[in-house]
Amino acid sequence: MAAARQVLERSTVLLLTASKACLRHPDCDTARENRDTVFLQMRRSMDVIHFVVKEGVIPELAGTTSNGEPRRNHGAHRRSRAHHYNHTGTHRAEEMEPCLTVCNAIKKFEDHVEMTRITMVSPAYRSLLTSALDSVVERSQDFTDSAYTSHEHRERIILLCDRLKMELHQLLRVGMQLEQINQVSPSEEMEAAIHETLRAARDLKLQ
């Protein structure tokens, strides 16, 4: 975690320098690649920190105390709660897993869309956005294919996925137009496209 934090601290300055160089030399592919590389390093470091803080739990230690001793069962009440969880908690976890997965995919997609204000819509970033959208649609199928999802809910999810595709297509179209005229900052039309794409992603997440 300390190493990841150190990378973040160093990369912050590098990202600023790389972004300035990219703005001064918009036609230079090397400048764009340097900026994107620094950004990816920062994202990877943030992923490491996220894993350590929220997900870095060793299953073998989950049933032990801080001293490494096995946890003891204190009374029939806890046994009853454990028995109840075995019957109901597992089903709830199975229901929550697709939700967490699709929410994570949408969050990453939203982060990529937000970054277009800095990176603009370069060919490499267009591919990244498209892949992120494909991931969202794929994760959403966990709900549309579920027997517990009603027909109306399934239809809403499909419609919202189609809307998200349409809004991203509009964002990519505007970004390509700005790239053709070598504009290095978002226009009002691009800001509007970003806003609509994020709103479509938020509406899908609320489902």
mmCIF file of C-alpha atoms in Angstrom, residues 30-178:
data_model
loop_
_atom_site.group_PDB
_atom_site.id
_atom_site.type_symbol
_atom_site.label_atom_id
_atom_site.label_comp_id
_atom_site.label_asym_id
_atom_site.label_seq_id
_atom_site.Cartn_x
_atom_site.Cartn_y
_atom_site.Cartn_z
ATOM 1 C CA THR A 30 4.279 10.412 -27.882
ATOM 2 C CA ALA A 31 2.917 13.153 -25.628
ATOM 3 C CA ARG A 32 -0.511 11.504 -25.595
ATOM 4 C CA GLU A 33 0.957 8.093 -24.910
ATOM 5 C CA ASN A 34 2.984 9.471 -21.997
ATOM 6 C CA ARG A 35 -0.097 11.107 -20.511
ATOM 7 C CA ASP A 36 -2.195 7.950 -20.880
ATOM 8 C CA THR A 37 0.581 5.795 -19.415
ATOM 9 C CA VAL A 38 0.870 7.977 -16.315
ATOM 10 C CA PHE A 39 -2.897 7.935 -15.896
ATOM 11 C CA LEU A 40 -3.002 4.140 -16.129
ATOM 12 C CA GLN A 41 -0.255 3.879 -13.514
ATOM 13 C CA MET A 42 -2.325 6.020 -11.175
ATOM 14 C CA ARG A 43 -5.419 3.906 -11.786
ATOM 15 C CA ARG A 44 -3.509 0.710 -11.041
ATOM 16 C CA SER A 45 -2.140 2.179 -7.826
ATOM 17 C CA MET A 46 -5.642 3.211 -6.784
ATOM 18 C CA ASP A 47 -6.871 -0.305 -7.533
ATOM 19 C CA VAL A 48 -4.157 -1.722 -5.273
ATOM 20 C CA ILE A 49 -5.127 0.631 -2.443
ATOM 21 C CA HIS A 50 -8.803 -0.213 -2.954
ATOM 22 C CA PHE A 51 -8.020 -3.921 -2.737
ATOM 23 C CA VAL A 52 -5.986 -3.522 0.441
ATOM 24 C CA VAL A 53 -8.589 -1.337 2.157
ATOM 25 C CA LYS A 54 -11.798 -3.112 1.168
ATOM 26 C CA GLU A 55 -11.082 -6.512 -0.269
ATOM 27 C CA GLY A 56 -7.776 -7.683 1.151
ATOM 28 C CA VAL A 57 -9.279 -10.109 3.653
ATOM 29 C CA ILE A 58 -7.635 -13.503 3.973
ATOM 30 C CA PRO A 59 -10.419 -16.110 4.248
ATOM 31 C CA GLU A 60 -8.325 -18.338 6.534
ATOM 32 C CA LEU A 61 -8.089 -15.518 9.087
ATOM 33 C CA ALA A 62 -11.743 -14.556 8.946
ATOM 34 C CA GLY A 63 -12.555 -17.078 11.659
ATOM 35 C CA THR A 64 -9.765 -16.073 14.051
ATOM 36 C CA THR A 65 -9.248 -13.338 16.607
ATOM 37 C CA SER A 66 -6.597 -10.631 16.403
ATOM 38 C CA ASN A 67 -4.270 -12.957 18.368
ATOM 39 C CA GLY A 68 -4.682 -15.697 15.798
ATOM 40 C CA GLU A 69 -6.804 -17.855 18.115
ATOM 41 C CA PRO A 70 -10.001 -19.499 16.863
ATOM 42 C CA ARG A 71 -13.168 -17.607 17.619
ATOM 43 C CA ARG A 72 -15.393 -19.349 20.158
ATOM 44 C CA ASN A 73 -19.102 -19.802 19.988
ATOM 45 C CA HIS A 74 -20.761 -18.053 22.923
ATOM 46 C CA GLY A 75 -24.229 -19.462 23.438
ATOM 47 C CA ALA A 76 -27.156 -20.839 21.548
ATOM 48 C CA HIS A 77 -28.201 -17.401 20.304
ATOM 49 C CA ARG A 78 -25.158 -17.097 18.082
ATOM 50 C CA ARG A 79 -25.608 -20.658 16.874
ATOM 51 C CA SER A 80 -29.174 -19.796 15.973
ATOM 52 C CA ARG A 81 -28.062 -16.702 14.069
ATOM 53 C CA ALA A 82 -25.402 -18.692 12.238
ATOM 54 C CA HIS A 83 -27.965 -21.354 11.351
ATOM 55 C CA HIS A 84 -30.326 -18.669 10.073
ATOM 56 C CA TYR A 85 -27.574 -17.115 7.964
ATOM 57 C CA ASN A 86 -26.692 -20.452 6.419
ATOM 58 C CA HIS A 87 -30.225 -20.673 5.074
ATOM 59 C CA THR A 88 -30.889 -17.042 4.162
ATOM 60 C CA GLY A 89 -27.548 -15.230 4.035
ATOM 61 C CA THR A 90 -26.208 -17.351 1.208
ATOM 62 C CA HIS A 91 -29.186 -16.515 -0.980
ATOM 63 C CA ARG A 92 -28.837 -12.827 -0.191
ATOM 64 C CA ALA A 93 -25.144 -12.923 -1.062
ATOM 65 C CA GLU A 94 -25.939 -14.599 -4.369
ATOM 66 C CA GLU A 95 -28.489 -11.894 -5.106
ATOM 67 C CA MET A 96 -26.115 -9.084 -4.143
ATOM 68 C CA GLU A 97 -23.113 -10.354 -6.123
ATOM 69 C CA PRO A 98 -24.469 -9.396 -9.587
ATOM 70 C CA CYS A 99 -25.508 -6.004 -8.203
ATOM 71 C CA LEU A 100 -22.024 -5.291 -6.854
ATOM 72 C CA THR A 101 -20.455 -6.466 -10.089
ATOM 73 C CA VAL A 102 -22.563 -4.286 -12.378
ATOM 74 C CA CYS A 103 -22.205 -1.290 -10.049
ATOM 75 C CA ASN A 104 -18.426 -1.626 -10.168
ATOM 76 C CA ALA A 105 -18.523 -1.846 -13.959
ATOM 77 C CA ILE A 106 -20.713 1.262 -14.186
ATOM 78 C CA LYS A 107 -18.459 3.127 -11.756
ATOM 79 C CA LYS A 108 -15.403 2.378 -13.891
ATOM 80 C CA PHE A 109 -17.305 3.437 -16.998
ATOM 81 C CA GLU A 110 -18.295 6.717 -15.329
ATOM 82 C CA ASP A 111 -14.677 7.343 -14.327
ATOM 83 C CA HIS A 112 -13.545 6.839 -17.923
ATOM 84 C CA VAL A 113 -16.231 9.205 -19.200
ATOM 85 C CA GLU A 114 -15.235 11.856 -16.654
ATOM 86 C CA MET A 115 -11.606 11.590 -17.759
ATOM 87 C CA THR A 116 -12.492 12.528 -21.338
ATOM 88 C CA ARG A 117 -12.480 16.133 -20.142
ATOM 89 C CA ILE A 118 -8.706 15.730 -19.757
ATOM 90 C CA THR A 119 -7.775 13.022 -22.231
ATOM 91 C CA MET A 120 -10.303 14.024 -24.900
ATOM 92 C CA VAL A 121 -11.450 11.172 -27.153
ATOM 93 C CA SER A 122 -8.264 9.844 -28.692
ATOM 94 C CA PRO A 123 -8.351 6.562 -30.655
ATOM 95 C CA ALA A 124 -6.886 4.669 -27.691
ATOM 96 C CA TYR A 125 -9.406 6.181 -25.304
ATOM 97 C CA ARG A 126 -12.283 5.426 -27.673
ATOM 98 C CA SER A 127 -11.315 1.775 -27.449
ATOM 99 C CA LEU A 128 -11.164 2.029 -23.647
ATOM 100 C CA LEU A 129 -14.631 3.578 -23.449
ATOM 101 C CA THR A 130 -16.093 0.975 -25.781
ATOM 102 C CA SER A 131 -14.591 -1.851 -23.732
ATOM 103 C CA ALA A 132 -15.944 -0.313 -20.524
ATOM 104 C CA LEU A 133 -19.416 -0.090 -22.066
ATOM 105 C CA ASP A 134 -19.230 -3.712 -23.210
ATOM 106 C CA SER A 135 -18.364 -4.679 -19.641
ATOM 107 C CA VAL A 136 -21.411 -2.810 -18.299
ATOM 108 C CA VAL A 137 -23.729 -4.468 -20.813
ATOM 109 C CA GLU A 138 -22.247 -7.886 -20.095
ATOM 110 C CA ARG A 139 -22.666 -7.461 -16.332
ATOM 111 C CA SER A 140 -26.220 -6.208 -16.824
ATOM 112 C CA GLN A 141 -27.068 -9.519 -18.433
ATOM 113 C CA ASP A 142 -26.719 -11.080 -14.981
ATOM 114 C CA PHE A 143 -30.034 -9.379 -14.230
ATOM 115 C CA THR A 144 -31.753 -9.750 -17.582
ATOM 116 C CA ASP A 145 -30.987 -13.485 -17.575
ATOM 117 C CA SER A 146 -32.087 -13.973 -13.979
ATOM 118 C CA ALA A 147 -35.301 -15.840 -13.272
ATOM 119 C CA TYR A 148 -35.949 -13.424 -10.381
ATOM 120 C CA THR A 149 -36.121 -10.388 -12.697
ATOM 121 C CA SER A 150 -39.598 -9.429 -13.825
ATOM 122 C CA HIS A 151 -40.346 -8.908 -17.494
ATOM 123 C CA GLU A 152 -40.919 -5.165 -16.983
ATOM 124 C CA HIS A 153 -37.664 -4.765 -15.081
ATOM 125 C CA ARG A 154 -35.794 -6.711 -17.751
ATOM 126 C CA GLU A 155 -37.218 -4.468 -20.467
ATOM 127 C CA ARG A 156 -36.194 -1.328 -18.564
ATOM 128 C CA ILE A 157 -32.629 -2.577 -18.183
ATOM 129 C CA ILE A 158 -32.385 -3.400 -21.892
ATOM 130 C CA LEU A 159 -33.770 0.016 -22.855
ATOM 131 C CA LEU A 160 -31.357 1.797 -20.520
ATOM 132 C CA CYS A 161 -28.418 -0.172 -21.942
ATOM 133 C CA ASP A 162 -29.480 0.877 -25.442
ATOM 134 C CA ARG A 163 -29.758 4.472 -24.273
ATOM 135 C CA LEU A 164 -26.279 4.305 -22.744
ATOM 136 C CA LYS A 165 -24.884 2.976 -26.029
ATOM 137 C CA MET A 166 -26.560 5.821 -27.913
ATOM 138 C CA GLU A 167 -25.228 8.503 -25.554
ATOM 139 C CA LEU A 168 -21.704 7.105 -25.705
ATOM 140 C CA HIS A 169 -21.912 6.993 -29.500
ATOM 141 C CA GLN A 170 -22.825 10.683 -29.450
ATOM 142 C CA LEU A 171 -19.887 11.450 -27.146
ATOM 143 C CA LEU A 172 -17.479 9.567 -29.393
ATOM 144 C CA ARG A 173 -18.848 11.344 -32.464
ATOM 145 C CA VAL A 174 -18.358 14.776 -30.899
ATOM 146 C CA GLY A 175 -14.903 13.791 -29.678
ATOM 147 C CA MET A 176 -13.849 12.690 -33.153
ATOM 148 C CA GLN A 177 -15.051 15.992 -34.597
ATOM 149 C CA LEU A 178 -12.953 17.920 -32.069
#
